[in-house]
XYZ file of C-alpha atoms in Angstrom:
525
model
C -25.860 -15.315 -65.823
C -25.363 -11.604 -66.921
C -24.395 -9.323 -63.991
C -23.545 -11.966 -61.807
C -19.772 -11.933 -60.515
C -17.751 -14.649 -62.241
C -16.482 -16.192 -59.015
C -20.287 -16.870 -58.167
C -20.029 -19.755 -60.970
C -17.810 -21.638 -58.257
C -20.642 -22.004 -55.864
C -24.087 -21.562 -57.989
C -25.129 -23.794 -60.847
C -26.528 -21.975 -63.756
C -28.546 -24.444 -65.943
C -28.986 -24.070 -69.536
C -32.993 -24.703 -70.193
C -32.615 -26.022 -73.404
C -30.534 -29.263 -72.729
C -30.229 -29.120 -68.608
C -26.639 -28.879 -68.837
C -24.683 -26.379 -66.303
C -23.216 -23.284 -67.778
C -21.035 -22.931 -64.674
C -18.626 -25.082 -62.706
C -19.799 -24.843 -59.133
C -16.793 -27.167 -57.658
C -16.778 -25.271 -54.576
C -20.384 -26.385 -53.676
C -22.096 -29.759 -52.918
C -25.650 -28.376 -53.046
C -26.793 -29.298 -56.370
C -26.406 -32.613 -58.764
C -23.927 -31.130 -61.016
C -21.453 -30.294 -58.261
C -21.997 -33.866 -56.515
C -21.670 -35.664 -59.908
C -18.549 -33.532 -61.158
C -16.863 -34.652 -57.658
C -17.806 -38.222 -58.034
C -16.623 -38.559 -61.574
C -13.026 -37.504 -60.703
C -12.883 -39.439 -57.467
C -13.929 -42.594 -58.991
C -11.005 -42.107 -61.808
C -8.755 -41.075 -58.905
C -9.186 -44.052 -56.735
C -9.235 -46.454 -59.863
C -5.401 -44.770 -60.445
C -4.610 -45.695 -56.950
C -5.729 -49.035 -57.590
C -5.286 -50.220 -60.950
C -4.502 -49.056 -64.224
C -1.464 -47.605 -64.247
C -3.076 -44.219 -63.207
C -3.818 -43.829 -59.785
C -3.513 -45.832 -56.474
C -4.239 -49.041 -57.880
C -2.959 -48.701 -61.492
C 0.284 -47.047 -60.200
C 0.480 -48.716 -57.312
C 3.108 -51.348 -58.379
C 5.370 -48.962 -60.027
C 7.067 -47.103 -57.186
C 7.963 -50.444 -55.260
C 9.204 -52.250 -58.501
C 12.807 -51.142 -58.540
C 13.666 -52.958 -55.310
C 11.141 -54.375 -52.980
C 8.904 -56.463 -55.600
C 12.048 -57.342 -57.742
C 13.939 -58.847 -54.925
C 10.900 -60.783 -53.518
C 9.902 -62.099 -56.737
C 13.385 -62.532 -57.906
C 12.688 -60.615 -61.108
C 15.443 -60.246 -63.669
C 16.326 -56.872 -64.987
C 14.459 -57.833 -68.500
C 11.571 -58.891 -66.490
C 11.276 -55.442 -64.532
C 11.621 -53.500 -67.554
C 8.866 -55.756 -69.427
C 6.703 -55.559 -66.303
C 6.946 -51.678 -66.127
C 6.130 -51.647 -69.959
C 3.170 -54.149 -69.113
C 2.350 -51.923 -66.310
C 2.337 -48.463 -67.142
C 1.893 -48.839 -70.793
C -1.436 -49.226 -69.227
C -1.435 -52.876 -68.630
C 0.334 -53.517 -71.627
C 0.226 -56.045 -74.413
C 1.707 -58.962 -72.827
C 0.625 -62.507 -72.472
C 4.043 -64.140 -71.997
C 7.645 -63.071 -71.567
C 10.207 -65.330 -72.430
C 13.899 -64.276 -73.222
C 13.806 -60.822 -75.220
C 9.888 -60.908 -74.722
C 6.861 -61.621 -77.003
C 3.865 -58.958 -77.296
C 0.934 -60.986 -78.140
C -2.141 -59.535 -77.084
C -3.537 -55.894 -76.698
C -3.436 -54.515 -72.981
C -6.595 -55.053 -70.679
C -7.266 -51.413 -70.465
C -7.072 -50.542 -74.300
C -9.734 -53.320 -74.698
C -11.754 -52.313 -71.666
C -12.099 -48.672 -72.800
C -13.541 -49.583 -76.177
C -16.229 -51.774 -74.452
C -17.205 -49.363 -71.980
C -17.850 -46.394 -74.258
C -20.971 -48.129 -75.903
C -22.133 -49.401 -72.551
C -21.831 -45.842 -71.265
C -23.981 -44.636 -74.188
C -26.581 -47.368 -73.123
C -26.680 -47.676 -69.393
C -25.261 -44.146 -68.469
C -21.816 -43.453 -66.599
C -22.800 -43.604 -63.063
C -23.766 -47.222 -63.102
C -20.788 -48.206 -65.242
C -18.267 -46.269 -62.996
C -19.714 -48.176 -59.829
C -19.618 -51.427 -61.323
C -16.096 -51.020 -62.612
C -14.907 -50.069 -59.063
C -16.187 -53.106 -57.631
C -15.092 -55.505 -60.353
C -11.500 -53.808 -60.233
C -11.130 -54.356 -56.558
C -10.950 -58.117 -56.989
C -7.647 -58.314 -58.832
C -6.495 -55.355 -56.392
C -7.075 -57.507 -53.439
C -5.543 -60.457 -55.083
C -2.067 -58.496 -55.745
C -0.827 -59.547 -52.318
C -1.128 -63.037 -53.027
C 1.684 -63.269 -55.718
C 4.369 -65.184 -55.673
C 5.679 -65.420 -59.238
C 6.599 -63.182 -61.990
C 3.606 -64.698 -64.090
C 1.359 -64.014 -61.278
C 2.296 -60.761 -61.253
C 1.560 -60.043 -65.188
C -1.850 -61.908 -64.691
C -3.165 -59.611 -61.845
C -1.558 -56.403 -63.361
C -3.399 -57.243 -66.738
C -6.835 -57.852 -64.749
C -6.073 -54.694 -62.801
C -6.339 -52.663 -65.886
C -10.002 -53.022 -65.858
C -9.788 -50.005 -63.711
C -8.495 -48.004 -66.509
C -11.871 -47.832 -68.089
C -12.985 -45.689 -65.451
C -11.575 -42.743 -67.435
C -14.226 -43.328 -70.029
C -16.968 -42.978 -67.337
C -15.439 -39.847 -65.740
C -15.333 -37.861 -69.050
C -18.478 -39.106 -70.403
C -20.034 -38.055 -66.795
C -18.823 -34.440 -67.034
C -19.841 -34.012 -70.412
C -23.577 -35.095 -69.897
C -23.698 -32.470 -67.111
C -21.608 -29.559 -68.291
C -22.572 -27.335 -71.261
C -20.214 -26.630 -74.015
C -18.739 -23.065 -72.707
C -17.442 -25.224 -69.755
C -16.901 -28.788 -70.893
C -13.399 -28.231 -71.363
C -12.787 -27.235 -67.724
C -15.060 -29.870 -66.471
C -13.379 -32.662 -68.416
C -9.915 -31.342 -67.892
C -10.439 -30.739 -63.871
C -11.953 -34.158 -63.730
C -9.330 -35.789 -65.750
C -6.429 -33.989 -64.278
C -7.401 -34.373 -60.568
C -7.937 -38.129 -61.348
C -4.659 -38.708 -63.262
C -2.889 -36.890 -60.084
C -3.621 -40.147 -58.302
C -0.680 -41.424 -60.165
C 1.425 -38.873 -58.444
C -0.008 -39.729 -55.144
C 0.383 -43.146 -55.514
C 4.101 -42.856 -55.553
C 3.880 -40.864 -52.194
C 1.278 -43.044 -50.662
C 2.604 -46.550 -51.500
C 6.125 -45.643 -50.644
C 5.298 -44.127 -47.277
C 3.186 -46.656 -46.355
C 5.739 -49.515 -47.335
C 8.477 -47.761 -45.461
C 6.484 -47.192 -42.553
C 5.527 -51.260 -42.327
C 8.952 -51.986 -42.680
C 10.091 -49.491 -39.844
C 7.403 -51.042 -37.808
C 8.971 -54.455 -38.091
C 7.342 -56.312 -41.214
C 9.835 -57.855 -43.662
C 9.932 -56.407 -47.029
C 8.058 -59.186 -48.810
C 5.384 -58.764 -46.399
C 5.256 -55.180 -46.209
C 4.504 -54.582 -50.078
C 1.867 -57.150 -50.038
C 0.149 -55.481 -47.041
C 0.492 -52.237 -48.728
C -2.225 -53.538 -51.129
C -4.721 -54.610 -48.926
C -4.495 -51.568 -46.664
C -4.920 -49.098 -49.277
C -6.595 -49.917 -52.890
C -9.559 -52.384 -52.063
C -11.352 -50.342 -49.404
C -11.028 -47.199 -51.094
C -12.564 -48.505 -54.367
C -15.452 -50.208 -52.612
C -16.353 -47.224 -50.670
C -16.439 -44.771 -53.440
C -18.364 -47.449 -55.494
C -20.987 -46.937 -52.808
C -20.867 -43.154 -52.695
C -21.204 -43.237 -56.433
C -24.446 -45.290 -56.437
C -25.935 -43.480 -53.438
C -25.255 -39.788 -54.139
C -24.760 -39.675 -57.913
C -27.417 -39.243 -60.796
C -27.302 -40.648 -64.234
C -28.549 -37.383 -66.214
C -29.505 -33.849 -65.583
C -32.988 -34.944 -66.542
C -33.028 -37.868 -63.739
C -32.670 -41.243 -65.066
C -30.422 -42.160 -67.785
C -33.533 -43.093 -69.824
C -35.100 -39.697 -69.412
C -32.273 -38.320 -71.645
C -34.545 -38.981 -74.454
C -37.702 -37.256 -72.708
C -36.201 -33.677 -73.413
C -38.092 -32.262 -76.260
C -35.120 -30.649 -77.733
C -33.651 -34.318 -78.166
C -36.053 -35.001 -80.776
C -35.282 -31.858 -83.062
C -32.711 -31.822 -85.891
C -30.325 -28.890 -86.310
C -31.385 -27.354 -89.491
C -29.722 -24.235 -90.468
C -32.815 -22.591 -92.506
C -35.165 -23.758 -89.636
C -32.801 -22.449 -86.768
C -32.567 -19.118 -88.512
C -36.455 -18.746 -88.743
C -38.016 -20.751 -86.137
C -35.591 -21.707 -83.595
C -36.060 -18.803 -81.083
C -39.834 -19.446 -80.533
C -39.563 -23.233 -80.536
C -36.865 -23.125 -78.044
C -38.840 -20.875 -75.873
C -41.763 -23.368 -75.794
C -39.762 -26.331 -75.357
C -37.696 -25.147 -72.282
C -40.945 -24.643 -70.188
C -41.028 -28.254 -69.634
C -37.378 -28.269 -69.188
C -37.360 -25.631 -66.501
C -39.707 -27.678 -64.267
C -37.048 -30.500 -64.232
C -34.292 -28.285 -62.396
C -36.469 -25.957 -60.233
C -38.550 -26.667 -57.388
C -36.910 -27.938 -54.368
C -33.471 -27.384 -55.544
C -32.954 -23.546 -54.807
C -29.331 -23.748 -55.313
C -29.819 -23.895 -59.194
C -30.673 -20.896 -61.437
C -32.050 -21.197 -64.815
C -30.429 -19.156 -67.396
C -32.639 -17.119 -69.890
C -33.216 -18.352 -73.379
C -30.926 -16.195 -75.761
C -30.989 -15.504 -79.534
C -28.544 -18.480 -79.767
C -29.774 -20.912 -77.479
C -29.035 -23.672 -80.244
C -25.720 -23.077 -82.266
C -24.323 -26.398 -82.716
C -25.015 -30.226 -82.772
C -23.612 -30.381 -79.374
C -26.540 -28.181 -78.046
C -28.989 -30.836 -78.806
C -27.130 -34.152 -78.722
C -28.135 -37.200 -76.731
C -26.200 -40.372 -76.326
C -27.781 -43.058 -78.797
C -27.213 -46.908 -77.931
C -24.642 -48.323 -80.365
C -25.737 -49.919 -83.586
C -23.648 -51.343 -86.311
C -24.296 -48.465 -88.615
C -23.584 -45.858 -85.836
C -20.118 -47.561 -85.243
C -19.392 -47.667 -89.003
C -20.143 -43.924 -89.584
C -18.064 -43.138 -86.438
C -14.925 -45.145 -87.474
C -14.853 -43.574 -90.836
C -15.515 -40.205 -89.721
C -12.151 -38.156 -89.736
C -13.230 -36.246 -86.774
C -12.932 -39.544 -84.741
C -9.314 -39.633 -85.372
C -8.367 -36.089 -84.745
C -8.573 -36.110 -81.090
C -7.601 -39.930 -80.902
C -4.324 -39.448 -82.681
C -3.780 -36.718 -80.620
C -4.285 -38.422 -77.294
C -2.280 -41.055 -78.444
C 0.873 -38.872 -78.728
C -0.076 -36.829 -75.309
C -1.599 -39.291 -73.120
C 0.175 -42.381 -74.469
C 3.618 -40.467 -73.735
C 2.499 -39.515 -70.124
C 1.892 -43.161 -69.355
C 5.260 -44.305 -70.779
C 6.896 -41.614 -68.550
C 4.999 -42.312 -65.417
C 6.137 -45.868 -66.003
C 9.632 -45.256 -66.678
C 10.807 -42.000 -64.891
C 11.286 -43.405 -61.659
C 13.601 -46.230 -63.053
C 15.406 -43.863 -65.351
C 16.078 -41.519 -62.338
C 17.402 -44.282 -60.289
C 19.799 -45.587 -62.844
C 21.041 -41.991 -63.663
C 21.808 -40.938 -60.205
C 21.793 -44.184 -57.734
C 24.085 -43.421 -55.126
C 24.066 -43.753 -51.225
C 22.063 -40.643 -50.966
C 19.897 -41.437 -54.221
C 17.530 -44.270 -53.912
C 14.441 -45.888 -54.686
C 12.538 -43.640 -52.396
C 14.118 -40.366 -53.768
C 13.656 -41.273 -57.319
C 10.109 -42.333 -56.812
C 9.495 -39.022 -54.905
C 10.821 -36.852 -57.866
C 9.138 -38.946 -60.488
C 5.963 -38.153 -58.739
C 5.811 -34.762 -59.709
C 5.243 -35.589 -63.229
C 1.834 -36.973 -62.401
C 1.153 -34.500 -59.472
C 1.167 -31.404 -61.573
C -2.058 -32.719 -63.474
C -3.706 -30.985 -60.792
C -3.092 -27.584 -62.669
C -1.717 -28.466 -65.954
C -4.566 -30.530 -67.659
C -7.106 -27.992 -65.926
C -5.447 -25.418 -67.440
C -5.370 -26.996 -70.941
C -9.187 -27.199 -70.813
C -9.490 -23.733 -69.254
C -7.653 -22.569 -72.481
C -9.821 -24.597 -74.642
C -12.862 -23.089 -73.534
C -11.336 -19.538 -73.517
C -10.012 -19.888 -77.157
C -13.583 -21.434 -77.929
C -15.387 -17.983 -77.190
C -13.550 -16.310 -80.212
C -12.361 -18.960 -82.452
C -14.843 -21.788 -82.134
C -13.921 -25.288 -82.500
C -10.857 -24.660 -84.799
C -9.204 -22.926 -81.898
C -9.745 -26.012 -79.599
C -8.163 -28.199 -82.389
C -4.953 -26.120 -82.936
C -4.612 -25.711 -79.243
C -4.390 -29.599 -78.874
C -1.872 -29.712 -81.824
C 0.149 -26.889 -80.432
C 0.571 -28.574 -77.240
C 1.091 -32.087 -78.910
C 4.194 -30.540 -80.977
C 5.644 -28.409 -77.893
C 5.700 -31.595 -75.916
C 7.539 -33.423 -79.006
C 10.052 -30.858 -78.989
C 10.661 -30.740 -75.354
C 10.953 -34.498 -75.305
C 13.485 -34.378 -78.084
C 15.549 -31.806 -75.997
C 15.597 -33.844 -72.941
C 16.814 -36.913 -74.945
C 19.659 -35.025 -76.568
C 20.686 -33.382 -73.479
C 20.802 -36.760 -71.496
C 22.535 -38.746 -74.324
C 24.945 -35.543 -74.673
C 26.174 -35.751 -71.107
C 28.082 -38.336 -68.981
C 26.824 -36.967 -66.040
C 23.535 -34.935 -66.637
C 22.429 -32.287 -64.105
C 19.692 -33.458 -62.008
C 18.211 -29.811 -61.772
C 18.392 -29.513 -65.696
C 16.634 -32.831 -65.863
C 14.048 -32.037 -63.608
C 13.343 -28.541 -65.367
C 13.066 -30.068 -68.737
C 10.646 -33.077 -67.810
C 8.212 -30.721 -65.972
C 8.066 -28.098 -68.856
C 7.609 -31.261 -70.825
C 4.901 -32.354 -68.585
C 3.232 -28.991 -68.647
C 2.553 -29.171 -72.500
C 2.154 -33.088 -72.243
C -0.926 -32.668 -69.705
C -2.323 -29.277 -70.946
C -2.475 -31.129 -74.406
C -4.581 -33.615 -72.763
C -6.936 -31.156 -71.039
C -7.308 -29.255 -74.375
C -8.071 -32.668 -76.270
C -10.931 -33.297 -74.352
C -12.343 -29.718 -74.537
C -12.290 -30.989 -78.027
C -13.703 -34.400 -77.633
C -17.446 -33.587 -77.222
C -17.681 -31.684 -80.520
C -16.634 -34.868 -82.437
C -19.611 -37.445 -82.722
C -21.627 -35.670 -80.024
C -24.650 -38.141 -79.961
C -21.835 -41.156 -79.354
C -19.881 -39.449 -76.556
C -19.551 -42.502 -74.512
C -18.262 -44.428 -77.518
C -16.010 -41.580 -78.890
C -14.776 -41.272 -75.269
C -13.697 -44.906 -75.221
C -12.037 -44.751 -78.646
C -9.692 -41.723 -78.043
C -9.172 -43.147 -74.360
C -8.268 -46.513 -75.908
C -6.131 -44.574 -78.608
C -4.267 -42.946 -75.794
C -3.468 -46.251 -74.123
C -2.239 -47.721 -77.408
C -0.083 -44.609 -77.313
C 1.061 -45.730 -74.180
C 1.915 -49.241 -75.376
C 4.018 -47.782 -78.381
C 6.052 -45.435 -76.373
C 6.635 -48.068 -73.533
C 8.080 -50.435 -75.991
C 10.055 -47.731 -77.315
C 11.550 -47.163 -73.801
C 11.640 -50.915 -73.306
C 13.922 -51.539 -76.203
C 16.509 -48.729 -75.923
C 19.035 -49.031 -73.254
C 19.051 -46.879 -69.933
C 19.435 -44.114 -69.346
C 16.588 -43.798 -72.353
C 17.766 -40.799 -73.775
C 17.365 -41.997 -77.342
C 13.834 -43.320 -76.165
C 13.003 -39.482 -75.500
C 14.164 -38.119 -78.689
C 12.428 -40.915 -80.479
C 9.104 -40.437 -78.678
C 9.262 -36.463 -79.362
C 9.675 -37.069 -83.262
C 6.820 -39.324 -83.228
C 4.457 -36.691 -81.389
C 5.578 -33.920 -83.643
C 4.913 -35.936 -86.905
C 1.417 -37.215 -85.825
C 0.460 -33.929 -84.468
C 1.444 -32.259 -87.905
C -0.558 -34.848 -89.816
C -3.854 -34.572 -87.849
C -3.809 -30.693 -88.206
C -5.418 -31.177 -91.744
C -8.553 -32.863 -90.496
C -11.347 -30.250 -90.620
C -13.890 -29.379 -87.857
C -17.173 -27.836 -87.423
C -17.007 -24.033 -86.531
C -18.793 -24.417 -83.520
């Protein structure tokens, strides 16, 4: 609110009475529904990555143990390891069977799940869908330790990909609770903190595996025990937290989103100019009663002259119909963030899956083994804690002056910068017989900074694109990001180690795609 120090927004929820969304980001508080739901959103995504979809503990749990432990236990060939990593971190990839040079015959589990989850979120709300996915995803995570063949590894990994759909619920949940002036930061923080689970997974799984071996367990038992100890209990615990402490919508139940008076109005420029102020003032009286009362930690902002300035202000998630699906698919605004996310998030997935293997093969020595390669590679995912939120923060900052076009061009700039740096990294690796580890680390961290900031900026833009179908839109963008993971992972799969050529090919693709989508028009606000 006016006159209130900016830092107070970290503690106090200030609510827009028009749509009941929070105009601040009270992440240092747990005394209001906005704070609680924000933390549950990123936590659910975080533990899903820990447990499954190549993201966090579950999604990424296989990767750090692949080079030595699982490879030797399951008697995997080098080709199978490479294809499994493609399968795994390209986000449970496209593989139904691998014979010889490998056949890619079906889309990855996560890609499909994200498309399905989007409409379910629009219909039932993100909280219930988040909890359901965590419970369902715990089943294949628990079965990971029973694997005895390469085929079993592929099957379990595929079904663990279900957990990748938690990204959709995470982003749709924060979008439902936070207003347009902070939604970029809310989405980016939740996504970044959740994605950092991929980095923490390397540390946790390697440390646990080494600890169990040091305590006397044989290698083939230790890696199996690691899955039983970490992923499954955490998934189920967070699912319970989500159901007990989370809420569906600022208005209450998910069905109550349609009861807000503002939800039944249409944005008409002439009407808005002449009648909007008085109509909004009458309507917000009802809304104010919903967020005041027993919750003294929530402040209702005053109704200003520009309370309704964009479609996002009055957007309410609509259940999917064939007509709505068609209009969404043919809308260029759908593909602006989707193709952008293909180049940024897709690239991140491929790097997360392959970086440890690249470093291990480049610098393998008695003093540089699986553990060290995994720890260094974990930095790529860990800096999501800062880089993705920073991209969302810049999106909100630029929005104040330049509106939605500012968010668009920030997203494209990050994608192009990532591409240029990836080209530089690939050229450096190919051009040096013994590339400096320090230089490689600096280059991949700079690439990560723009790559992950681009992801944050992208989901500052997504809420403005088809805002009445945010679940569907988030599912499409997320799935397209996974498709990018498949594309980039296959590039790495079919280029020889140490993958210098794969880096610069991926960079050129990112530059080209982002230049093309720069021509898509966007709304002003």
